[in-house]
Amino acid sequence: MENILLRDKVRDLEGYFACGGYRALKKALAMKPADVTEEVKKSGLRGRGGAGFPTGLKWSFIPKDAQGPRYLVCNADEGEPGTFKDRELLLKNPHALIEGMAIAGYAIGASRGYIYVRGEFAAETALLDKAIGDARAKGFIGRNLLGSGFDFELSTHRGAGAYICGEETALLESLEGFKGQPRLKPPFPAVKGLFAAPTVINNVETLAAVPAIIERGGEWYASIGVPKSSGTKLFCVSGPVDRPGVYELPLGVPLRDLIEKTCGGLKAGKRLKAVIPGGSSVPVLTAEEALKVNLDYDSLAAAGTMLGSGGVIVIDDSQCMVKLLQVLARFYHHESCGQCTPCREGCGWIEKLLDRLEGGTGTPADIDTLVSVAEGMTGRTICPLADAMAMPVISFVKKFRAEFEAHAAGRCCPPEAAGKH
């Protein structure tokens, strides 16, 4: 099927305009704001940042009688290991994001938008700033958009490389100039967000899908994919496959097809061992599970994992799962903001236990302690970072316990699972 997001020759304004760019904005500005939101609801578009919350429903949470300013914020702080789809959009189709934000701003009554960009994305931010300037020069951003009377100003804001600022309320704290730490909820951002005003926060991929929905209709978009998981999704595939990269496919495609057909299968001499289907923070699938599941929200939930960001990490039989989990634990321990004790202490404890097991000084009791600590972290913190560490730990130990036991007893993996580490 045709790509909606990853299209050719749309990087600059001329190319985007030649392919029908900004027609959706013109159409939206002739509609009532509530009707724009309703069209997005009809589409079934769910947030592509990881949570999968219905986008149109999220927009409708802005209080109808709210006085004062409202804000729209794009989360472009892409820091989830295994995920690089938003970066691809910023580089190759920035005007889809800009147009999507102008439409979303009109729908929720926000005259100001911010794109919070990952700190390491210097080149991407420069390209985005140029695209915003080009759009402003043509009247697609700024005052009185296309003569409609609606004003919408847009600017970028680079973070400082903190993973925690991918969490929406930590992002808002950072955008306001404070330390990036998550806020207690309620109040939710739709009621009290940026600068204490009603705010909607959406992911890059989510907002970039909006122009096509408005131009071609919510029902058209809902016809793509599967029930409750409509539209296309960007999948980032990394690992020992022949063609790693970012691919746009309808939701519901078999994971087997993504690996074997789209990505050309595993490299010569490699055998599939496991797959993390939604970025490093979701539960892992064994090879057998992975080759049976479809890539949509409900199918992956039924398999005990999540679609998440769509970061598909392929793991072959040369990899040691203890070492892999140790690397993940080091990352999450380093990125914990330290605000919540279960996360701050739990991530560090897990890293120490895995260091012992990987270093040859662990014991069988350490394996059960790993699971116990992870279970004690789950659902007990302000934001989901603790869960992002806990879910891989629990699933890795459950599905590859033999490797952990071998490390505890023999200080190495069993021969059939031994990795070069």
mmCIF file of N, CA and C in Angstrom, residues 38 213 325 376 381 416:
data_model
loop_
_atom_site.group_PDB
_atom_site.id
_atom_site.type_symbol
_atom_site.label_atom_id
_atom_site.label_comp_id
_atom_site.label_asym_id
_atom_site.label_seq_id
_atom_site.Cartn_x
_atom_site.Cartn_y
_atom_site.Cartn_z
ATOM 1 N N GLU A 38 -13.562 15.492 15.700
ATOM 2 C CA GLU A 38 -14.425 14.347 15.439
ATOM 3 C C GLU A 38 -13.880 13.495 14.305
ATOM 4 N N ILE A 213 -5.395 12.368 7.422
ATOM 5 C CA ILE A 213 -6.711 12.039 7.967
ATOM 6 C C ILE A 213 -7.720 13.118 7.611
ATOM 7 N N LEU A 325 20.370 -7.741 29.358
ATOM 8 C CA LEU A 325 19.590 -7.112 30.428
ATOM 9 C C LEU A 325 20.475 -6.217 31.289
ATOM 10 N N GLY A 376 8.360 -5.171 42.965
ATOM 11 C CA GLY A 376 8.160 -4.123 43.963
ATOM 12 C C GLY A 376 8.193 -2.723 43.379
ATOM 13 N N THR A 381 5.404 4.302 41.211
ATOM 14 C CA THR A 381 6.147 5.540 41.007
ATOM 15 C C THR A 381 5.299 6.552 40.242
ATOM 16 N N GLU A 416 24.358 -23.783 24.292
ATOM 17 C CA GLU A 416 23.463 -23.430 23.182
ATOM 18 C C GLU A 416 23.036 -21.965 23.232
#
